[in-house]
Coordinates of N, CA and C and ligand atoms in Angstrom, one line a residue:
M1 N 24.6 -9.2 34.6 CA 23.9 -10.2 33.5 C 22.4 -10.2 33.4
L2 N 21.8 -10.1 32.4 CA 20.5 -10.3 32.4 C 20.0 -11.6 32.8
P3 N 18.9 -11.5 33.7 CA 18.4 -12.9 33.8 C 17.6 -13.5 32.7
V4 N 18.1 -13.8 31.8 CA 17.3 -14.3 30.4 C 16.4 -15.5 30.6
A5 N 17.0 -16.5 31.1 CA 16.3 -17.7 31.4 C 15.1 -17.5 32.4
A6 N 15.3 -16.8 33.4 CA 14.1 -16.4 34.3 C 12.9 -15.5 33.8
L7 N 13.3 -14.6 32.9 CA 12.6 -13.9 32.1 C 11.9 -14.5 31.1
A8 N 12.4 -15.3 30.4 CA 11.6 -16.4 29.3 C 10.9 -17.2 30.1
Q9 N 11.1 -17.7 31.1 CA 10.2 -18.6 31.8 C 9.0 -18.0 32.6
A10 N 9.2 -16.8 33.0 CA 8.2 -15.9 33.5 C 7.1 -15.6 32.5
A11 N 7.7 -15.2 31.2 CA 6.8 -14.9 30.1 C 5.9 -16.1 29.7
L12 N 6.7 -17.1 29.5 CA 5.9 -18.4 29.3 C 4.8 -18.9 30.2
E13 N 5.2 -18.7 31.5 CA 4.2 -18.9 32.4 C 3.0 -17.9 32.6
A14 N 3.2 -16.6 32.2 CA 2.1 -15.7 32.2 C 1.4 -15.9 31.0
R15 N 1.9 -16.6 29.8 CA 1.3 -16.8 28.8 C 0.1 -17.6 29.0
R16 N 0.0 -18.6 29.9 CA -0.9 -19.5 30.4 C -2.1 -18.9 30.9
N17 N -1.9 -17.5 31.3 CA -3.3 -16.8 31.8 C -3.9 -16.0 30.6
A18 N -3.2 -16.2 29.6 CA -4.0 -15.3 28.3 C -5.3 -15.6 28.3
Y19 N -6.3 -14.4 28.1 CA -7.6 -14.7 27.9 C -7.9 -14.1 26.3
C20 N -7.9 -15.1 25.7 CA -7.8 -15.0 24.0 C -8.9 -15.8 23.3
P21 N -10.2 -15.7 23.8 CA -11.0 -16.6 23.1 C -11.6 -16.1 21.6
Y22 N -11.0 -15.0 21.4 CA -11.3 -14.5 20.1 C -10.3 -14.7 18.9
S23 N -9.0 -14.5 19.3 CA -8.1 -14.6 18.4 C -7.2 -16.2 18.6
H24 N -7.5 -16.7 19.7 CA -6.9 -18.1 20.1 C -5.5 -17.8 20.0
F25 N -4.9 -16.7 20.2 CA -3.6 -16.2 20.1 C -3.0 -15.9 21.6
A26 N -2.2 -16.9 22.2 CA -1.9 -16.4 23.8 C -0.5 -15.7 23.7
V27 N -0.4 -15.0 24.5 CA 0.7 -14.2 24.5 C 1.1 -13.8 26.0
G28 N 2.4 -13.8 26.4 CA 2.8 -13.6 27.9 C 4.1 -12.6 27.6
A29 N 4.1 -11.9 28.7 CA 5.2 -10.9 28.9 C 5.8 -10.8 30.0
A30 N 7.1 -10.6 30.3 CA 7.8 -10.5 31.5 C 8.7 -9.2 31.6
L31 N 8.3 -8.4 32.4 CA 9.1 -7.0 32.4 C 10.0 -6.9 33.5
L32 N 11.2 -6.7 33.4 CA 12.1 -6.6 34.4 C 12.4 -5.0 34.8
S33 N 12.3 -4.8 36.2 CA 12.5 -3.5 36.7 C 13.9 -3.1 36.9
A34 N 14.3 -1.8 36.9 CA 15.6 -1.6 37.2 C 16.0 -2.3 38.9
E35 N 15.0 -2.3 39.5 CA 15.3 -2.9 40.9 C 15.4 -4.2 41.0
G36 N 15.1 -5.0 39.6 CA 15.0 -6.3 39.7 C 13.9 -7.2 40.0
E37 N 12.9 -6.4 39.9 CA 11.5 -7.0 40.1 C 10.8 -7.4 38.8
I38 N 10.3 -8.6 38.8 CA 9.7 -9.1 37.4 C 8.0 -8.8 37.5
F39 N 7.6 -7.9 36.5 CA 6.1 -7.9 36.3 C 5.7 -8.5 35.0
T40 N 4.8 -9.5 35.3 CA 4.3 -10.2 34.2 C 3.0 -9.6 33.5
G41 N 2.5 -10.2 32.5 CA 1.4 -9.7 31.7 C 0.9 -10.9 30.6
C42 N -0.4 -10.7 30.6 CA -0.9 -11.6 29.3 C -1.8 -10.7 28.5
N43 N -2.2 -11.1 27.4 CA -3.2 -10.4 26.6 C -4.6 -10.9 27.1
V44 N -5.3 -9.7 27.2 CA -6.8 -10.1 27.7 C -7.7 -9.5 26.6
E45 N -8.5 -10.1 26.2 CA -9.2 -9.7 25.0 C -10.6 -9.4 25.3
N46 N -11.4 -8.9 24.4 CA -12.9 -8.3 24.8 C -13.9 -8.6 23.4
A47 N -15.1 -8.9 23.6 CA -16.0 -9.2 22.7 C -16.3 -8.0 21.8
T48 N -15.8 -6.7 22.3 CA -15.8 -5.6 21.4 C -14.6 -5.3 20.7
Q49 N -13.5 -5.9 21.1 CA -12.1 -5.9 20.5 C -11.4 -4.6 21.0
G50 N -11.9 -3.4 21.2 CA -11.4 -2.1 21.3 C -10.5 -2.4 22.8
P51 N -11.4 -2.7 23.8 CA -10.8 -2.7 25.1 C -9.7 -3.7 25.4
G52 N -9.5 -4.7 24.7 CA -8.3 -5.6 24.6 C -7.3 -5.2 25.0
C53 N -6.3 -5.9 25.6 CA -4.8 -5.3 25.9 C -4.0 -6.4 25.6
C54 N -2.8 -6.0 24.9 CA -1.5 -6.9 24.6 C -0.8 -7.3 26.2
A55 N -0.1 -8.5 25.9 CA 0.4 -8.8 27.2 C 1.7 -7.8 27.7
E56 N 2.3 -7.1 26.6 CA 3.3 -6.4 27.0 C 2.9 -5.1 27.7
R57 N 1.6 -4.6 27.3 CA 1.1 -3.4 28.0 C 0.4 -3.6 29.3
T58 N -0.2 -4.8 29.3 CA -0.6 -5.4 30.5 C 0.4 -5.2 31.9
A59 N 1.6 -5.9 31.4 CA 2.8 -5.7 32.4 C 3.3 -4.5 32.4
L60 N 3.3 -3.7 31.4 CA 3.7 -2.3 31.6 C 2.9 -1.6 32.4
C61 N 1.5 -1.7 32.4 CA 0.4 -1.0 33.3 C 0.5 -1.4 34.8
K62 N 0.8 -2.8 34.7 CA 1.0 -3.2 36.1 C 2.1 -2.7 37.0
A63 N 3.1 -2.4 36.3 CA 4.4 -2.0 36.8 C 4.0 -0.6 37.2
V64 N 3.9 0.4 36.1 CA 3.7 1.8 36.2 C 2.8 2.3 37.4
S65 N 1.7 1.3 37.6 CA 0.5 1.4 38.2 C 1.1 1.2 39.8
E66 N 2.2 0.6 40.0 CA 2.8 0.2 41.2 C 3.8 1.1 41.5
G67 N 4.2 2.2 40.8 CA 5.0 3.3 40.9 C 6.5 2.8 40.3
V68 N 6.5 1.8 39.5 CA 7.7 1.6 39.1 C 7.9 2.1 37.5
R69 N 8.8 2.7 37.1 CA 8.9 3.3 35.7 C 10.5 3.1 34.9
R70 N 11.3 2.3 35.7 CA 12.5 2.1 35.2 C 12.6 0.8 34.9
F71 N 12.9 0.5 33.6 CA 13.1 -0.8 33.2 C 14.3 -1.4 32.3
T72 N 14.8 -2.7 32.6 CA 15.9 -3.3 32.0 C 15.8 -4.3 31.1
A73 N 14.7 -4.9 31.0 CA 14.5 -5.7 29.8 C 13.0 -6.2 29.9
I74 N 12.6 -6.7 28.7 CA 11.3 -7.5 28.7 C 11.4 -8.7 27.8
A75 N 10.7 -9.8 28.2 CA 10.8 -10.9 27.4 C 9.2 -11.1 27.0
V76 N 9.1 -11.7 25.6 CA 7.6 -11.9 25.1 C 7.8 -13.3 24.7
A77 N 6.5 -14.0 24.7 CA 6.4 -15.2 24.1 C 4.9 -15.3 23.6
G78 N 4.8 -15.7 22.5 CA 3.5 -15.9 22.0 C 3.2 -16.8 20.8
G79 N 1.9 -17.5 20.6 CA 1.6 -18.1 19.6 C 0.2 -18.8 19.8
P80 N -0.1 -19.8 19.0 CA -1.6 -20.2 19.1 C -1.9 -21.0 20.5
E81 N -3.1 -20.3 21.0 CA -3.4 -21.1 22.3 C -3.1 -22.5 22.5
G82 N -2.9 -22.9 23.6 CA -2.9 -24.4 24.0 C -1.7 -25.1 23.3
E83 N -0.5 -24.5 22.8 CA 0.6 -25.2 22.5 C 1.6 -24.2 22.4
P84 N 2.7 -25.0 22.6 CA 4.1 -24.0 22.7 C 4.3 -23.0 21.7
P85 N 4.8 -22.0 21.9 CA 5.2 -21.0 20.7 C 5.9 -21.6 19.5
V86 N 5.4 -21.4 18.4 CA 5.9 -22.2 17.2 C 7.0 -21.2 16.6
D87 N 7.0 -19.9 16.9 CA 7.7 -18.9 16.5 C 8.0 -17.8 17.3
F88 N 8.7 -16.7 17.0 CA 9.0 -15.6 17.9 C 7.8 -14.7 17.7
C89 N 7.6 -13.9 18.7 CA 6.5 -13.1 18.7 C 6.9 -11.6 19.0
P90 N 7.3 -10.8 18.1 CA 8.1 -9.5 18.4 C 6.6 -8.6 18.8
P91 N 7.0 -7.7 19.8 CA 5.7 -6.9 20.3 C 5.2 -6.0 19.0
C92 N 3.9 -5.9 19.0 CA 3.0 -4.9 18.0 C 3.6 -3.7 18.2
G93 N 3.1 -2.9 17.2 CA 3.7 -1.5 17.0 C 3.0 -0.6 18.4
V94 N 2.0 -0.9 18.6 CA 1.5 0.1 19.8 C 2.2 -0.4 21.1
C95 N 2.5 -1.6 21.4 CA 3.3 -1.9 22.3 C 4.7 -1.3 22.3
R96 N 5.4 -1.4 21.2 CA 6.7 -0.8 20.9 C 6.7 0.8 21.4
Q97 N 5.5 1.6 21.0 CA 5.4 2.9 21.3 C 5.1 3.0 22.8
A98 N 4.3 2.1 23.4 CA 4.1 2.2 25.0 C 5.4 2.0 25.8
L99 N 6.1 1.3 25.2 CA 7.4 0.8 25.8 C 8.2 2.1 25.9
A100 N 8.4 2.7 24.6 CA 9.2 3.8 24.3 C 8.9 5.1 25.2
E101 N 7.8 4.9 25.9 CA 7.3 5.9 26.8 C 8.3 6.0 28.2
F102 N 8.7 4.8 28.4 CA 9.5 4.6 29.7 C 10.7 4.1 29.5
C103 N 10.8 3.5 28.3 CA 12.3 2.8 27.9 C 13.2 3.4 26.9
G104 N 14.4 3.3 27.0 CA 15.3 3.8 25.8 C 15.4 2.8 24.8
G105 N 16.1 3.2 23.6 CA 16.2 2.3 22.5 C 17.1 1.1 22.9
E106 N 17.9 1.2 23.8 CA 18.8 0.1 24.3 C 18.0 -1.1 24.8
L107 N 16.7 -0.9 25.4 CA 16.1 -1.8 25.9 C 16.2 -3.3 25.4
P108 N 16.6 -4.3 25.9 CA 16.7 -5.6 25.4 C 15.3 -6.1 25.2
V109 N 14.9 -6.4 24.2 CA 13.5 -7.4 24.0 C 13.8 -8.7 23.7
I110 N 13.5 -9.6 24.6 CA 13.8 -10.9 24.7 C 12.5 -11.8 23.9
L111 N 12.8 -12.1 22.8 CA 11.8 -12.9 22.0 C 12.1 -14.5 22.4
V112 N 10.9 -15.1 22.9 CA 11.1 -16.4 23.5 C 10.1 -17.5 22.7
K113 N 10.9 -18.5 22.2 CA 10.2 -19.6 21.7 C 10.0 -20.6 22.7
D114 N 11.1 -20.9 23.4 CA 10.9 -21.7 24.5 C 12.3 -21.3 25.4
A115 N 12.3 -21.9 26.6 CA 13.2 -21.5 27.5 C 14.8 -21.5 26.9
Q116 N 14.9 -22.4 26.0 CA 16.3 -22.6 25.4 C 16.4 -21.8 24.2
Q117 N 15.3 -21.6 23.4 CA 15.3 -20.7 22.1 C 14.9 -19.2 22.4
V118 N 15.8 -18.5 22.4 CA 15.4 -16.9 22.6 C 16.2 -16.1 21.6
R119 N 15.6 -15.0 21.1 CA 16.4 -14.1 20.5 C 16.2 -12.6 20.9
T120 N 17.4 -12.0 21.2 CA 17.3 -10.7 21.7 C 17.5 -9.6 20.6
V121 N 16.5 -8.8 20.6 CA 16.9 -7.5 19.9 C 16.7 -6.2 20.6
T122 N 16.8 -4.9 20.3 CA 16.5 -3.9 21.1 C 15.3 -3.2 20.6
L123 N 14.8 -2.3 21.6 CA 13.6 -1.4 21.5 C 13.9 -0.6 20.2
G124 N 15.1 -0.1 20.2 CA 15.6 0.9 19.1 C 15.5 0.2 17.8
E125 N 15.8 -1.2 17.7 CA 15.5 -1.9 16.3 C 14.3 -2.2 15.9
L126 N 13.3 -2.3 17.2 CA 11.9 -2.5 16.4 C 11.2 -1.2 16.3
L127 N 11.7 -0.2 17.0 CA 11.1 1.2 16.7 C 12.1 2.3 16.5
P128 N 12.7 2.4 15.4 CA 13.6 3.5 15.2 C 13.0 4.7 15.2
L129 N 13.5 5.8 15.5 CA 13.0 7.2 15.5 C 11.7 7.3 16.0
A130 N 11.6 6.7 17.3 CA 10.5 6.6 18.1 C 10.1 8.1 18.5
F131 N 8.7 8.4 18.4 CA 8.3 9.6 18.8 C 8.3 9.6 20.4
Q132 N 8.9 10.9 20.8 CA 9.2 11.1 22.0 C 8.5 12.1 22.7
R133 N 8.2 12.2 23.8 CA 7.4 13.5 24.5 C 8.4 14.5 24.3
A134 N 7.7 15.8 24.3 CA 8.5 17.0 24.3 C 9.6 17.3 25.4
A135 N 10.6 17.6 25.0 CA 11.7 17.8 26.3 C 11.3 18.6 27.3
D136 N 10.4 19.6 27.1 CA 9.8 20.5 28.3 C 8.9 19.6 29.2
C137 N 8.3 18.6 28.8 CA 7.6 17.6 29.5 C 8.4 16.8 30.4
A138 N 9.4 16.3 29.9 CA 10.5 15.5 30.8 C 11.0 16.4 31.7
K139 N 11.6 17.6 31.4 CA 12.1 18.4 32.5 C 11.3 18.7 33.6
K140 N 10.0 18.8 33.4 CA 9.0 19.1 34.5 C 9.0 18.2 35.6
E141 N 9.4 16.8 34.9 CA 9.6 15.6 36.0 C 10.8 15.8 36.8
E142 N 11.8 16.2 36.5 CA 13.4 16.1 37.2 C 13.0 16.7 38.4
Ligands
THU201 N1 -0.9 -9.5 21.1 C1 0.0 -9.3 22.1 O1 -0.6 -9.6 23.5 N2 1.0 -8.9 22.0 C2 1.6 -8.3 20.9 O2 2.7 -7.7 20.6 C3 0.8 -8.9 19.6 C4 -0.6 -9.2 19.8 C5 -2.2 -10.0 21.3 C6 -3.2 -9.1 20.9 C7 -4.4 -10.2 20.7 O3 -5.1 -10.5 21.8 C8 -3.7 -11.3 20.2 O4 -2.3 -11.3 20.4 C9 -3.7 -11.3 18.7 O5 -3.6 -10.3 18.0

């Protein structure tokens, strides 16, 4: 069973650290590894926009940089800064592609409004026909 409540809570807590002085839109993410560890992330914006990073990719880069590459689920919570999320916040297209590098289409993506209101979709629903790296690249890693 997926620890949905714990992931939702972790995403909401990570959201409190969002650095979003330009958009004032705060996002938190909680990525569950296959080993059961939770990696959290928030969005980190920048005055020049380009270097800014979404919450999901912050969590993913934290995990991968710690040597973790297999994941079971991700929870995402986002909305106007300083107030609880008013709606579900599905990952942006770039984050969908970033997740597809390490996760299959069956990955549950848990959209969080609050600890009680969640909606689970799959990465495959969010990113059908995802571009995948060439099979020979994957083979080299085996
Ligand atoms: N944002 C995320 O962190 N994740 C998403 O999937 C959607 C957008 C951030 C990027 C930017 O800091 C702010 O939300 C407004 O777009």
